[in-house]
PDB file of C-alpha atoms in Angstrom:
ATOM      1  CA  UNK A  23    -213.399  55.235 -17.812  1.00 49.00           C
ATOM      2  CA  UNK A  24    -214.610  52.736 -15.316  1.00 46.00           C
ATOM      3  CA  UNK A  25    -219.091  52.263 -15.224  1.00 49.00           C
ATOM      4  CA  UNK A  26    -219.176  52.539 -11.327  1.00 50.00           C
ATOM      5  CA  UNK A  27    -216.494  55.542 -10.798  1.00 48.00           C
ATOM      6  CA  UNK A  28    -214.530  56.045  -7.877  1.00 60.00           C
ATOM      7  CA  UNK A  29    -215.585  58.824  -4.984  1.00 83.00           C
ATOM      8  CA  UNK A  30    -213.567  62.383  -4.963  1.00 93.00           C
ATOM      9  CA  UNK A  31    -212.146  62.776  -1.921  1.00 94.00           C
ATOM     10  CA  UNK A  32    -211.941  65.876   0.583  1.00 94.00           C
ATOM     11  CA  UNK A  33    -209.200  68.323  -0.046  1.00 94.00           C
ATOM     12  CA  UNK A  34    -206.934  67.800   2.604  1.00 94.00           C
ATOM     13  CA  UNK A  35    -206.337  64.387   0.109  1.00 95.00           C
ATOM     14  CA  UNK A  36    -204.866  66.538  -2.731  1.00 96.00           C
ATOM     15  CA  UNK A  37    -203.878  70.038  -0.826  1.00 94.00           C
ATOM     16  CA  UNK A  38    -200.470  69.162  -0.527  1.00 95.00           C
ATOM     17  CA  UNK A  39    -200.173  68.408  -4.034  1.00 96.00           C
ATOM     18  CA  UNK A  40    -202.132  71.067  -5.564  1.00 96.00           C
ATOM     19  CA  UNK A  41    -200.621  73.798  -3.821  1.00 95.00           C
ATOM     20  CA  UNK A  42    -197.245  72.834  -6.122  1.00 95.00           C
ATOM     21  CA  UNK A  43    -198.577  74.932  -8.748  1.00 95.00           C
ATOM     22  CA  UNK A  44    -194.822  75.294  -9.806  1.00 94.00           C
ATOM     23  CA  UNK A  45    -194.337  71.142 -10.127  1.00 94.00           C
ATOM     24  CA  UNK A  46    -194.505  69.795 -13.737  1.00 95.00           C
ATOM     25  CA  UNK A  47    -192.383  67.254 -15.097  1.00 93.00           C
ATOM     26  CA  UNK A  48    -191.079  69.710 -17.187  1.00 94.00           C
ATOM     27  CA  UNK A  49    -190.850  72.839 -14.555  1.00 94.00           C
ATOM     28  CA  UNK A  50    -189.608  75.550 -17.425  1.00 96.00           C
ATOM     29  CA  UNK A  51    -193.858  74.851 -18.533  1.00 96.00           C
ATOM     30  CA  UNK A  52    -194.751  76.039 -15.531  1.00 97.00           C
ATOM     31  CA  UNK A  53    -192.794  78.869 -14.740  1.00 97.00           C
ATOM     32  CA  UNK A  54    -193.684  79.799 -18.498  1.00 97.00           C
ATOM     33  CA  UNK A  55    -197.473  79.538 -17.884  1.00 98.00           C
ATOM     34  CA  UNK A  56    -196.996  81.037 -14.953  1.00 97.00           C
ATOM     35  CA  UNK A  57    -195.539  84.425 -16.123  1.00 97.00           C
ATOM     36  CA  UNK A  58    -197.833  84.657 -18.554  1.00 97.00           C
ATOM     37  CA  UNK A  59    -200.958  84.755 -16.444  1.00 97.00           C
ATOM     38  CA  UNK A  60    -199.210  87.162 -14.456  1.00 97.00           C
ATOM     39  CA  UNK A  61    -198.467  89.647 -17.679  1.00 97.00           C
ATOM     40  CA  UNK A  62    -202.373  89.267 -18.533  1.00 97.00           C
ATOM     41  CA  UNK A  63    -203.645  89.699 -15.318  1.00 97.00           C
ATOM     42  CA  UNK A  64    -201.519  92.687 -14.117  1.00 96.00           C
ATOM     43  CA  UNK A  65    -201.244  94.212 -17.605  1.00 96.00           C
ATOM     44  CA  UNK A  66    -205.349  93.963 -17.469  1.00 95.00           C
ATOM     45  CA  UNK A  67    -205.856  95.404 -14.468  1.00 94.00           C
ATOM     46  CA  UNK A  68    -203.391  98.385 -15.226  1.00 94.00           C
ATOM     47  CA  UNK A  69    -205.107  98.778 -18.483  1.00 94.00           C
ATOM     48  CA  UNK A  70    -208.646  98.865 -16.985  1.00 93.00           C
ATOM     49  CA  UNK A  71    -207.841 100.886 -14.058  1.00 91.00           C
ATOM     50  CA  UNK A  72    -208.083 104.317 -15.937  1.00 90.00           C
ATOM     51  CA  UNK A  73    -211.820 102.990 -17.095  1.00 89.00           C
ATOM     52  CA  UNK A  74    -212.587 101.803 -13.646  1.00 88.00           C
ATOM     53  CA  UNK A  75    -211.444 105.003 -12.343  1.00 87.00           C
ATOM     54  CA  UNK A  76    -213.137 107.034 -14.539  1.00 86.00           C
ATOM     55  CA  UNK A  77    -216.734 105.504 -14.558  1.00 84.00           C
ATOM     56  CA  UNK A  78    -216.659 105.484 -10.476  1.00 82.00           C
ATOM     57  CA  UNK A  79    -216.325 109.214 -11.204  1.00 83.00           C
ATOM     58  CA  UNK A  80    -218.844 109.642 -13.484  1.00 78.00           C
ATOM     59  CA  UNK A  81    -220.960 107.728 -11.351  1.00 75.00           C
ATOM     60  CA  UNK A  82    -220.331 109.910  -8.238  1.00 76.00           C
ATOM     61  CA  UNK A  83    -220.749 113.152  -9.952  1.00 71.00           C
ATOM     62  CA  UNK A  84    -224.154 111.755 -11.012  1.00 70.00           C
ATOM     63  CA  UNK A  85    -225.410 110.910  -7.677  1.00 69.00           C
ATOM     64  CA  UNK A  86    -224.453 114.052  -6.385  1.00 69.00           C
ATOM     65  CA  UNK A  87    -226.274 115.741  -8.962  1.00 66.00           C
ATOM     66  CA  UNK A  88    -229.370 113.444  -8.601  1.00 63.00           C
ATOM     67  CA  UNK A  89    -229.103 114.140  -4.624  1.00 65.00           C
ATOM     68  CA  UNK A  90    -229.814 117.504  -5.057  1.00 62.00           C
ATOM     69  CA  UNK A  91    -232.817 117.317  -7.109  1.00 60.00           C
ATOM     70  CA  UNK A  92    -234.423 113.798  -7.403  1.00 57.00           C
ATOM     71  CA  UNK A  93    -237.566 115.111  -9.384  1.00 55.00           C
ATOM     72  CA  UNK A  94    -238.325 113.387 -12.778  1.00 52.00           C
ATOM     73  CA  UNK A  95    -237.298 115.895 -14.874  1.00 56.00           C
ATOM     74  CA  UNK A  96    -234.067 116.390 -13.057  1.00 57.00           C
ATOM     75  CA  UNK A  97    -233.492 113.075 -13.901  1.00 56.00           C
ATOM     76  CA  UNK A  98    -234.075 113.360 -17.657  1.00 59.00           C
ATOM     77  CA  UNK A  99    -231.943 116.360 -17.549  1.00 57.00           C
ATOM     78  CA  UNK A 100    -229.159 115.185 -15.707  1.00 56.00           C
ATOM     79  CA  UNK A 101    -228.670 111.162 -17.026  1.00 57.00           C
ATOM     80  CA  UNK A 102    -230.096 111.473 -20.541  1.00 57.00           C
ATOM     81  CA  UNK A 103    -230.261 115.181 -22.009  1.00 55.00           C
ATOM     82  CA  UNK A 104    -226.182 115.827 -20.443  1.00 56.00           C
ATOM     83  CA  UNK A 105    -225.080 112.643 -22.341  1.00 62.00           C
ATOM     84  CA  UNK A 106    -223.712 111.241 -18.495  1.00 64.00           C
ATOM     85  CA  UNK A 107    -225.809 107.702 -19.590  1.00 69.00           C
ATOM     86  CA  UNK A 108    -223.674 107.796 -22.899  1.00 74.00           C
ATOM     87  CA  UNK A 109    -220.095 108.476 -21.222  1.00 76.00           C
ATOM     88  CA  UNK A 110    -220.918 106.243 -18.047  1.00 78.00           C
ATOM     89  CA  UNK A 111    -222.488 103.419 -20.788  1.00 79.00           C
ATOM     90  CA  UNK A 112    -219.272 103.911 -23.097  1.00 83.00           C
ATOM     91  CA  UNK A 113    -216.889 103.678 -19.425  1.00 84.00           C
ATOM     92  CA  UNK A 114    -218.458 100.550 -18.327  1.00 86.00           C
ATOM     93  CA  UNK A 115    -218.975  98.758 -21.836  1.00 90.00           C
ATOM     94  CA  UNK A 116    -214.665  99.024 -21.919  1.00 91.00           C
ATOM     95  CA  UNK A 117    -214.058  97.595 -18.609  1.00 91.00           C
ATOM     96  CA  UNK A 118    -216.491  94.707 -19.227  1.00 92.00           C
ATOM     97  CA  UNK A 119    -214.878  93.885 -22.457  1.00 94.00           C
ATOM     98  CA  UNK A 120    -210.994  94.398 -20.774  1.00 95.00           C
ATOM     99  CA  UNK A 121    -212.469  92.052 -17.914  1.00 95.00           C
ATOM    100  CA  UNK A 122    -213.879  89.413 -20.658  1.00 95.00           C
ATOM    101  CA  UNK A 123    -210.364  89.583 -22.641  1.00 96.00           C
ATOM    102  CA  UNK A 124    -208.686  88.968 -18.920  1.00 97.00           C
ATOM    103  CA  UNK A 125    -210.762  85.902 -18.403  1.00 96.00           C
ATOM    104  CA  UNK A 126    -211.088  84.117 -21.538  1.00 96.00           C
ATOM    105  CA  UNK A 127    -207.201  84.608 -21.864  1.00 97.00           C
ATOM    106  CA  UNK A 128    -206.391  83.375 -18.566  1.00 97.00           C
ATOM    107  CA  UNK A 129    -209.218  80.267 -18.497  1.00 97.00           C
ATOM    108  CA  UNK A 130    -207.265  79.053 -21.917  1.00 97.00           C
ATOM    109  CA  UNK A 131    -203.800  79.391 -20.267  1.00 98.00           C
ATOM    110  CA  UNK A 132    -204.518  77.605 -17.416  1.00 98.00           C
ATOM    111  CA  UNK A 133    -206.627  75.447 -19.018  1.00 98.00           C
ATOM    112  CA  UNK A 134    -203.302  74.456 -21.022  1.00 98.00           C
ATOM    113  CA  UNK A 135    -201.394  74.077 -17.949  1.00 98.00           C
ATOM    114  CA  UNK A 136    -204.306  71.307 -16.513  1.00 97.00           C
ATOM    115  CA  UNK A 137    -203.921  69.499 -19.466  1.00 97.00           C
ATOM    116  CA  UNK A 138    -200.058  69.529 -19.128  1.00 97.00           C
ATOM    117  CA  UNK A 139    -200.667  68.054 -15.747  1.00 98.00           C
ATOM    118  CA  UNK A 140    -202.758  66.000 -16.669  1.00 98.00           C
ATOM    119  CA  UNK A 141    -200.558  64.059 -18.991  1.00 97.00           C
ATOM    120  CA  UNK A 142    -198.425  64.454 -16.910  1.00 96.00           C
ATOM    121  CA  UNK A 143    -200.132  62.480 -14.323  1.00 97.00           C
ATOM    122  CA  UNK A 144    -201.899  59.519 -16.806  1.00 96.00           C
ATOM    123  CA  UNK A 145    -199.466  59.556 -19.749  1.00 96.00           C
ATOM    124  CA  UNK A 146    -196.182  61.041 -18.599  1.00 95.00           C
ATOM    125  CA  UNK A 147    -194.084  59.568 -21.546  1.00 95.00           C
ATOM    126  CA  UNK A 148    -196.146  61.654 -23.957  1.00 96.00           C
ATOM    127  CA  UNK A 149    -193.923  64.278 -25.456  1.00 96.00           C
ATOM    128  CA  UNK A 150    -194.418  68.272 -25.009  1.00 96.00           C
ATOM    129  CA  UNK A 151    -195.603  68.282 -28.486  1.00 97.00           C
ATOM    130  CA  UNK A 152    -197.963  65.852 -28.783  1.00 97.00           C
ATOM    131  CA  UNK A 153    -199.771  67.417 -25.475  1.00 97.00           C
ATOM    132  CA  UNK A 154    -200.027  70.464 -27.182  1.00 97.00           C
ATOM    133  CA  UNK A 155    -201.386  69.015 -30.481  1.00 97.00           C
ATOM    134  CA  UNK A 156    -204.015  67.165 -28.570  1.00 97.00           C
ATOM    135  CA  UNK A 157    -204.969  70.452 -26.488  1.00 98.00           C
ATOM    136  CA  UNK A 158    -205.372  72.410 -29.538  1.00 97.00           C
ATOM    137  CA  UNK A 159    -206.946  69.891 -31.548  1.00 97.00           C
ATOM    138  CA  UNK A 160    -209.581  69.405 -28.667  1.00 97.00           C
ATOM    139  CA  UNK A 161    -209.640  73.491 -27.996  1.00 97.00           C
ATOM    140  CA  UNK A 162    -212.887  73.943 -30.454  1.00 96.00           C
ATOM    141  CA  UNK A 163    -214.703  71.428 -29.072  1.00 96.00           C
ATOM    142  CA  UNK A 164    -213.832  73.246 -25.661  1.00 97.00           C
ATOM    143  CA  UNK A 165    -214.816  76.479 -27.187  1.00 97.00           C
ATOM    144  CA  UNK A 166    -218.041  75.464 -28.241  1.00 96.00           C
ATOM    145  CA  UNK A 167    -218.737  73.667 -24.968  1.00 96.00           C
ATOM    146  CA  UNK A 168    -218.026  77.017 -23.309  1.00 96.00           C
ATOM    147  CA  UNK A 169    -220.207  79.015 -25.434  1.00 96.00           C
ATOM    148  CA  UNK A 170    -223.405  76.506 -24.882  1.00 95.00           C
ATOM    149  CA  UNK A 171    -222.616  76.437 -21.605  1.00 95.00           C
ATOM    150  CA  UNK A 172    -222.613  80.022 -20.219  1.00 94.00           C
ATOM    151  CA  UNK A 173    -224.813  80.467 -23.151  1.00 94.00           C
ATOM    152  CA  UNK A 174    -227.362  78.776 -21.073  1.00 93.00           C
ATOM    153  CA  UNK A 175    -226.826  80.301 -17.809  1.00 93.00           C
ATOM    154  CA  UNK A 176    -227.217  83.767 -19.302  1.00 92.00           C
ATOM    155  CA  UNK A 177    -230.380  82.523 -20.570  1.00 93.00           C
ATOM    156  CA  UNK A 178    -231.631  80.973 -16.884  1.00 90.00           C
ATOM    157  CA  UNK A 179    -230.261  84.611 -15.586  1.00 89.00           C
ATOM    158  CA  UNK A 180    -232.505  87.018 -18.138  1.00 89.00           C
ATOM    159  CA  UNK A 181    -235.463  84.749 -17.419  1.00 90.00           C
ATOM    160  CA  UNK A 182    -235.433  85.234 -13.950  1.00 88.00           C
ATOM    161  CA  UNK A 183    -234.681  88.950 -14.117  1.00 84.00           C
ATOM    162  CA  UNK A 184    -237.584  89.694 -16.711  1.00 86.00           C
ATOM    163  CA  UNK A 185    -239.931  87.761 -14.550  1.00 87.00           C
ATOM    164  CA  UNK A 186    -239.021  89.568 -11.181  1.00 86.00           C
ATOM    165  CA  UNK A 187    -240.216  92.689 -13.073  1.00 78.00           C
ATOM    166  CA  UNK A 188    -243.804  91.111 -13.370  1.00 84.00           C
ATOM    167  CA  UNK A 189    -243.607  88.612 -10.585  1.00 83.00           C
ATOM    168  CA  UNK A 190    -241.602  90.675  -7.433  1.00 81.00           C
ATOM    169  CA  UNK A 191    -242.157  87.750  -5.203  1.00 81.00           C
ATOM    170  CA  UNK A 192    -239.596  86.116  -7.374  1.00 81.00           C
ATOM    171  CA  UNK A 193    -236.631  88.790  -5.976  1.00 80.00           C
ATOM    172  CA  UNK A 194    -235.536  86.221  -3.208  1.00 81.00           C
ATOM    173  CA  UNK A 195    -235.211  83.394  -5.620  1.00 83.00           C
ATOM    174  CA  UNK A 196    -233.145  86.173  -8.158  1.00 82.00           C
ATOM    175  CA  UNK A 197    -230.924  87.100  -5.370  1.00 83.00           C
ATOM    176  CA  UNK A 198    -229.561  83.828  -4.655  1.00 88.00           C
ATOM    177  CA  UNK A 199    -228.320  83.467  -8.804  1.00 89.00           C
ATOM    178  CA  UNK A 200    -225.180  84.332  -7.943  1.00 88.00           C
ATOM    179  CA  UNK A 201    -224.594  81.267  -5.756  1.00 90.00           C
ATOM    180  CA  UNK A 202    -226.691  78.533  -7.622  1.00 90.00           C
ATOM    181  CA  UNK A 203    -224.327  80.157 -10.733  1.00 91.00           C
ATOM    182  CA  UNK A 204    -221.412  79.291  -8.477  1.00 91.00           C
ATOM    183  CA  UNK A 205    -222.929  75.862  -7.662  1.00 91.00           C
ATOM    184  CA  UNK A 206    -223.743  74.910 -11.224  1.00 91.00           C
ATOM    185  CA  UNK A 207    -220.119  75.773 -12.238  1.00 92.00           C
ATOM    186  CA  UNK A 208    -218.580  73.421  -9.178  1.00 94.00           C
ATOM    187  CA  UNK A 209    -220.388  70.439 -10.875  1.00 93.00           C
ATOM    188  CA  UNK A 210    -219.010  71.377 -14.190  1.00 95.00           C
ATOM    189  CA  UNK A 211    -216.046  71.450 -13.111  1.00 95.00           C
ATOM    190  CA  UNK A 212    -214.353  68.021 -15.306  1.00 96.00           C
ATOM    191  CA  UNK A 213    -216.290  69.494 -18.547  1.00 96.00           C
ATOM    192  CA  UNK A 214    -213.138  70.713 -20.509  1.00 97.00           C
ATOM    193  CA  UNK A 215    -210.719  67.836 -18.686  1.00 96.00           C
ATOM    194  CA  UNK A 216    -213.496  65.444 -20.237  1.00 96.00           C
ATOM    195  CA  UNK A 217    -213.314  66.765 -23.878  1.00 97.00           C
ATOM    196  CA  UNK A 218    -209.522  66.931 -23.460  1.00 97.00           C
ATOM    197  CA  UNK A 219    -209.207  63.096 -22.319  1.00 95.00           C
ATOM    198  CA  UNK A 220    -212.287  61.487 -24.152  1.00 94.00           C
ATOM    199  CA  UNK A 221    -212.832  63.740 -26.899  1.00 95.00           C
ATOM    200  CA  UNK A 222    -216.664  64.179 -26.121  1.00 93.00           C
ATOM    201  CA  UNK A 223    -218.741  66.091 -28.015  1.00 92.00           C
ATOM    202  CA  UNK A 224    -219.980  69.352 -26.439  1.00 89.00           C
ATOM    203  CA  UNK A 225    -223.846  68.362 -26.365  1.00 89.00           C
ATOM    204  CA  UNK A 226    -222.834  65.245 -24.631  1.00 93.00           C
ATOM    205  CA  UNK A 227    -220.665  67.060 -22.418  1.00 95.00           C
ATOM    206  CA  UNK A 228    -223.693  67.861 -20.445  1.00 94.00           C
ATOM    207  CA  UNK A 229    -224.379  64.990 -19.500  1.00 93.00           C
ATOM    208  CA  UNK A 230    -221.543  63.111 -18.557  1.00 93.00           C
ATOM    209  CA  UNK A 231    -220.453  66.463 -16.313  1.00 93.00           C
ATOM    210  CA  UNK A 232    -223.051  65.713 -14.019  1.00 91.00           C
ATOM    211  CA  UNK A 233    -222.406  61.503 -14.181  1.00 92.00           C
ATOM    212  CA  UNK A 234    -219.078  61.952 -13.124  1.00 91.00           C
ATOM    213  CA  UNK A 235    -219.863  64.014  -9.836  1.00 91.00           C
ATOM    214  CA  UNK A 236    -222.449  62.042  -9.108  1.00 87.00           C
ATOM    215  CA  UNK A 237    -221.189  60.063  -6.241  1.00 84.00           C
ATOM    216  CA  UNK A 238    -218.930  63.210  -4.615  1.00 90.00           C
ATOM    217  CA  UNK A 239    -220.935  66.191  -5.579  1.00 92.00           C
ATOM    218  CA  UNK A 240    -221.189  67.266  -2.218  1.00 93.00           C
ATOM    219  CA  UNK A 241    -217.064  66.436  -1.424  1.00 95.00           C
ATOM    220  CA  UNK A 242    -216.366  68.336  -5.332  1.00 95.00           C
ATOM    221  CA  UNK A 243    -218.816  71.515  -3.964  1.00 94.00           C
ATOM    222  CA  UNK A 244    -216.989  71.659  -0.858  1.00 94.00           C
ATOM    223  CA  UNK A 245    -213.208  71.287  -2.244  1.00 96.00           C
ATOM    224  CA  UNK A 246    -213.961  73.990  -4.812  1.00 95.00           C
ATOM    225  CA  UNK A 247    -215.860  76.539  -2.252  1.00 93.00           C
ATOM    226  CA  UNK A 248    -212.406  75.750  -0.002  1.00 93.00           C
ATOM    227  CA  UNK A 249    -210.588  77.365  -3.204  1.00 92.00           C
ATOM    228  CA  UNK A 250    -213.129  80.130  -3.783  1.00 89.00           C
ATOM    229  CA  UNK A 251    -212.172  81.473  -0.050  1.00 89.00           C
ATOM    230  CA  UNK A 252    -208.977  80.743   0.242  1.00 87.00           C
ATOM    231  CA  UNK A 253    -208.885  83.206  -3.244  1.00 86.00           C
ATOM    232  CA  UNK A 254    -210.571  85.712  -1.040  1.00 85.00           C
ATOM    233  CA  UNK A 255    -208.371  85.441   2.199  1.00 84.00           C
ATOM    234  CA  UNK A 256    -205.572  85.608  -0.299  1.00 80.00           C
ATOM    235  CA  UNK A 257    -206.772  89.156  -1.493  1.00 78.00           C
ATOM    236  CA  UNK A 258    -206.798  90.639   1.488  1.00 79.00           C
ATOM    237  CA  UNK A 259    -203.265  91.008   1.071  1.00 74.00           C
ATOM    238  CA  UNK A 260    -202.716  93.384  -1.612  1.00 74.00           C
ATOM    239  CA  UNK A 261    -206.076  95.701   0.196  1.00 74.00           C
ATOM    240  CA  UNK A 262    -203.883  97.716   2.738  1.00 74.00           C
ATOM    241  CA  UNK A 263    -201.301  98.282  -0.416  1.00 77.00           C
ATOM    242  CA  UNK A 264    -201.172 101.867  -0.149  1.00 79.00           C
ATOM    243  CA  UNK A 265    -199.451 101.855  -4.029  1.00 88.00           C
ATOM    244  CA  UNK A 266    -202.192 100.887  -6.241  1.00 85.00           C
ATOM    245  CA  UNK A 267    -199.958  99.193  -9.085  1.00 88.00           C
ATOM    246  CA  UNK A 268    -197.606  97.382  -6.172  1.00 90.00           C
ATOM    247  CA  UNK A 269    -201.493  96.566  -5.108  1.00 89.00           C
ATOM    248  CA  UNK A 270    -202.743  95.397  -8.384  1.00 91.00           C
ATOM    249  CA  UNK A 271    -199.029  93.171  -8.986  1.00 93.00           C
ATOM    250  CA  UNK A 272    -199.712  91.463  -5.592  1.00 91.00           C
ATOM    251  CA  UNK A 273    -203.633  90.509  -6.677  1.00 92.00           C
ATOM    252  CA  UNK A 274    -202.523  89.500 -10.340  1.00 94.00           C
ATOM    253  CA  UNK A 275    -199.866  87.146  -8.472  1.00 95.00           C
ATOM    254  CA  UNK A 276    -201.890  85.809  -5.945  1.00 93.00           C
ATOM    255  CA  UNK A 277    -204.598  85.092  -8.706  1.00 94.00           C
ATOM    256  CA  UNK A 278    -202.247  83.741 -10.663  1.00 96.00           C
ATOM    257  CA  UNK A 279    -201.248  81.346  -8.640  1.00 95.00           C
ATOM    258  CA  UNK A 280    -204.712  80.486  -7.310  1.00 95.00           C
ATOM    259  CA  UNK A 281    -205.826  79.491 -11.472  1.00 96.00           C
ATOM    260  CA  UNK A 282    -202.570  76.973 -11.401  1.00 97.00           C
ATOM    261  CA  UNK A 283    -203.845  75.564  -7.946  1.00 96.00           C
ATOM    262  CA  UNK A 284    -207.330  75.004  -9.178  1.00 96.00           C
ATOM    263  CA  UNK A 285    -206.637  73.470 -12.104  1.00 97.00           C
ATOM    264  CA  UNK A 286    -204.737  71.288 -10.093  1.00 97.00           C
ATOM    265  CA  UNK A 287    -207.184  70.095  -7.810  1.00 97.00           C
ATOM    266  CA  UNK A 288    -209.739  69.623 -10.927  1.00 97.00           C
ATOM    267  CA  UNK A 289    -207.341  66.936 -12.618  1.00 97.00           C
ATOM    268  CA  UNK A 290    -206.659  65.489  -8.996  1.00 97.00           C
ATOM    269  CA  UNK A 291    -210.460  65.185  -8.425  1.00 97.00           C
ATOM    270  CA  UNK A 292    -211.054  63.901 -12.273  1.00 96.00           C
ATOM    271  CA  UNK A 293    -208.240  61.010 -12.177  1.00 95.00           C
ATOM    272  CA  UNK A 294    -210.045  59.726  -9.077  1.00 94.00           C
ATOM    273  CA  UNK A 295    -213.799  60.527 -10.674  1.00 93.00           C
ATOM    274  CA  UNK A 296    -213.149  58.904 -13.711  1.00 92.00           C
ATOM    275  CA  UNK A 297    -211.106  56.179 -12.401  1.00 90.00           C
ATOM    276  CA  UNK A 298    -208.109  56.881 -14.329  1.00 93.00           C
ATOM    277  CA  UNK A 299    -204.514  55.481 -13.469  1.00 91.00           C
ATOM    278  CA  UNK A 300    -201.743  57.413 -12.471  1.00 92.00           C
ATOM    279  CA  UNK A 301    -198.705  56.609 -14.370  1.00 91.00           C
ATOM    280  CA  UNK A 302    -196.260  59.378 -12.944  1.00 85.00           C
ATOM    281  CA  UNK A 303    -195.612  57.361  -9.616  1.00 70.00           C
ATOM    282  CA  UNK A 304    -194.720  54.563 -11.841  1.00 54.00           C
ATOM    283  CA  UNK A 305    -192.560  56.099 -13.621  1.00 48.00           C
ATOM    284  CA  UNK A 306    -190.726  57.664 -10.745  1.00 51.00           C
ATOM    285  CA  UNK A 307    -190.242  54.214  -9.169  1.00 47.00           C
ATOM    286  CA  UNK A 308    -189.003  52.828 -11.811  1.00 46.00           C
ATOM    287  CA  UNK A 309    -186.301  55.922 -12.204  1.00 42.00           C
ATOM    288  CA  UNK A 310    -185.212  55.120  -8.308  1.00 40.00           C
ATOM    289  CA  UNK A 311    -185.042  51.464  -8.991  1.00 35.00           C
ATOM    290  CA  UNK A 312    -182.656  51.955 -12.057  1.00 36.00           C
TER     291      UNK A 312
END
């Protein structure tokens, strides 16, 4: 990795290559990884659909109840003495966990499929099984990473919250969490490509994150926020789905494909970022000339 990287480029420089989430230089990987995230994503969603269901129930019933008497003691009576803040605790503590399972599943596919890329990009004579050796044996330092990482933001998050509660002018700062959260996350986005390629330790992952946007941040923000909305144009396809499991099937697709695109576009932006050398174009040239 060069001193004085090079500067990511705007998206239109790697859309037409990202979008060929299906285009490995082994293409039964991809189609592979790609039915995969699509049997954890639509099997998720079908298995937390009866939770989701059931706690929007709960949750109306409650209201309803609370409508019609909003006194204090109603309020005991109705959320705490009925057990409804038990059952609608229980309801929601089972979709958060199926949602968790969904993510952390899917991040470590795809995350598998970026590396395959990736290799397949800078080292393209490296065999199947040495890419997955090197994946797995960088996969704890990625863990780790992970866990420090959102770690951290939970922290930021429960700070903020707690002092809202004593400090309400701080509600306008609170509400906009969500989007520094999404912000923060853009400009982490070569942290686990860097501990696959470099093998860097998690604590020093921090820093050399931010290094290596430092000359594009604003082009790396803008490519990723471009993925963010085309994920949410892309969902308004399966909303007018009248069936709700042909509706779910559409989203887990869509989504699937949109992880595969992503990751992508992160090695795309890294290789230029960290100055590395493509190899694959090489190696396809030299194919034609032979």
């Amino acid at each position: 990795m060069d001193n004085q990287p090079r500067k990511v480029r705007l998206i239109n420089a790697y859309f037409k290559e990202s979008i060929k989430f299906y285009d490995l230089d082994r293409p039964v990987v991809a189609r592979v990884i790609f039915v995969l995230l699509l049997g954890v994503l639509f099997g998720g969603y079908l298995l937390a659909r009866p939770f989701v269901f059931d706690l929007y129930t709960q949750y109306e019933q409650l209201f309803i109840r609370l409508q019609e008497n909003m006194s204090l003691d109603s309020l005991n009576s109705v959320l705490f003495a009925s057990g409804a803040y038990e059952t609608i605790a229980r309801s929601f503590m089972y979709v958060a966990l199926i949602f968790l399972g969904i993510r952390v599943l899917t991040f470590f596919i795809s995350l598998f499929y970026g590396s395959w890329y990736f290799f397949g990009l800078t080292n393209p004579q490296m065999s199947g099984a040495q890419r997955t050796s090197v994946f797995f044996a960088r996969l704890p330092k990625i863990i780790l990473f992970n866990l420090l990482f959102y770690a951290a933001i939970y922290v930021v998050v429960a700070v903020m919250v707690v002092a809202t509660v004593y400090v309400p002018g701080l509600a306008v700062f609170t509400a906009l969490l969500p989007m520094v959260i999404l912000i923060v996350s853009t400009l982490y986005v070569f942290k686990d490509l860097l501990i696959i390629e470099f093998d860097v330790g998690p604590v020093r992952n921090f820093r050399k994150s931010l290094e290596l946007t430092r000359n594009s941040r604003k082009y790396v923000i803008s490519n990723m926020m471009s993925l963010y909305a085309l994920g949410w144009l892309l969902n308004l396809f399966s909303m007018d789905v009248e069936n709700a499991a042909l509706a779910l099937f559409i989203s887990a697709f869509l989504e699937s494909m949109l992880k595969l695109i992503t990751q992508r576009l992160s090695v795309l932006m890294f290789i230029d970022a960290a100055s590395l050398e493509r190899k694959d174009r090489v190696s396809n040239q030299d194919e034609t000339l032979v």
